[in-house]
Amino acid sequence: MAPFYLDDRMHDLKLEEFYRGRAEGWAKTYSLRGIKDSPPYFHDGRLPTLEDTVEFFNLVLQLKLARDEKKDLVAFLRTL
């Protein structure tokens, strides 16, 4: 059986640091399987594309992904 690609936990990304006056709190992770078929992304639909989502997490989590790494990650997400 294929993996579900989720950790089944709650996460607080502390997004109020990026969106003033808009506390977010905790959100549960969803499976990444079939993610390409379910835009918009994030729990409130603020990210219209997978590219936007990868860039969002790159910035918020300070991953420092290169352009090719982000492109490869989006390509991988489209295969799930």
Short mmCIF file of C-alpha atoms in Angstrom, two decimals:
data_model
loop_
_atom_site.label_atom_id
_atom_site.label_comp_id
_atom_site.label_asym_id
_atom_site.label_seq_id
_atom_site.Cartn_x
_atom_site.Cartn_y
_atom_site.Cartn_z
CA MET A 1 0.00 0.00 0.00
CA ALA A 2 1.29 3.46 -0.87
CA PRO A 3 2.16 5.88 1.95
CA PHE A 4 -0.29 8.62 2.87
CA TYR A 5 2.42 11.30 3.18
CA LEU A 6 1.15 12.83 6.39
CA ASP A 7 2.21 12.85 9.99
CA ASP A 8 -1.35 12.98 11.42
CA ARG A 9 -0.39 15.69 13.91
CA MET A 10 -1.36 19.26 14.68
CA HIS A 11 1.09 22.10 13.86
CA ASP A 12 1.30 25.76 14.76
CA LEU A 13 3.32 27.64 12.13
CA LYS A 14 2.91 30.88 14.09
CA LEU A 15 1.58 32.64 11.01
CA GLU A 16 0.54 35.65 13.04
CA GLU A 17 4.20 36.68 12.68
CA PHE A 18 3.61 37.04 8.93
CA TYR A 19 -0.01 38.24 8.93
CA ARG A 20 -0.39 41.03 11.48
CA GLY A 21 -3.55 40.88 13.53
CA ARG A 22 -4.47 37.49 12.18
CA ALA A 23 -3.73 34.77 14.68
CA GLU A 24 -3.85 31.33 13.13
CA GLY A 25 -3.18 28.76 15.81
CA TRP A 26 -3.01 25.04 15.26
CA ALA A 27 -3.98 23.18 12.09
CA LYS A 28 -4.01 19.49 11.30
CA THR A 29 -1.92 18.17 8.43
CA TYR A 30 -3.73 16.61 5.52
CA SER A 31 -2.47 13.80 3.33
CA LEU A 32 -0.41 14.84 0.33
CA ARG A 33 -1.82 12.04 -1.79
CA GLY A 34 -3.79 13.56 -4.64
CA ILE A 35 -2.75 17.07 -3.59
CA LYS A 36 -2.57 18.29 -7.20
CA ASP A 37 -6.32 17.75 -7.49
CA SER A 38 -7.37 19.87 -4.52
CA PRO A 39 -6.45 23.54 -4.94
CA PRO A 40 -6.52 26.03 -3.34
CA TYR A 41 -4.10 24.99 -0.63
CA PHE A 42 -3.55 25.52 3.07
CA HIS A 43 -6.33 25.14 5.60
CA ASP A 44 -7.94 28.42 4.59
CA GLY A 45 -7.31 28.32 0.83
CA ARG A 46 -4.89 31.26 0.78
CA LEU A 47 -2.38 29.53 -1.54
CA PRO A 48 -3.78 29.10 -5.07
CA THR A 49 -1.05 26.85 -6.55
CA LEU A 50 1.43 24.18 -5.48
CA GLU A 51 4.21 26.59 -6.44
CA ASP A 52 2.76 29.17 -4.04
CA THR A 53 2.55 26.54 -1.31
CA VAL A 54 6.15 25.40 -1.72
CA GLU A 55 7.35 29.02 -1.68
CA PHE A 56 5.21 29.79 1.38
CA PHE A 57 6.77 26.96 3.40
CA ASN A 58 10.20 27.81 2.03
CA LEU A 59 9.82 31.31 3.51
CA VAL A 60 8.00 30.44 6.74
CA LEU A 61 10.26 27.51 7.65
CA GLN A 62 13.35 29.28 6.28
CA LEU A 63 14.31 26.25 4.19
CA LYS A 64 16.42 28.23 1.71
CA LEU A 65 15.45 25.98 -1.19
CA ALA A 66 17.04 26.76 -4.53
CA ARG A 67 14.83 27.38 -7.58
CA ASP A 68 15.55 23.88 -8.94
CA GLU A 69 14.75 22.28 -5.58
CA LYS A 70 11.39 24.06 -5.45
CA LYS A 71 10.65 23.00 -9.02
CA ASP A 72 11.57 19.38 -8.21
CA LEU A 73 9.42 19.42 -5.08
CA VAL A 74 6.38 20.68 -7.02
CA ALA A 75 7.00 18.00 -9.67
CA PHE A 76 7.10 15.35 -6.92
CA LEU A 77 3.87 16.63 -5.35
CA ARG A 78 2.17 16.35 -8.74
CA THR A 79 3.02 12.62 -8.83
CA LEU A 80 1.33 11.76 -5.53
#
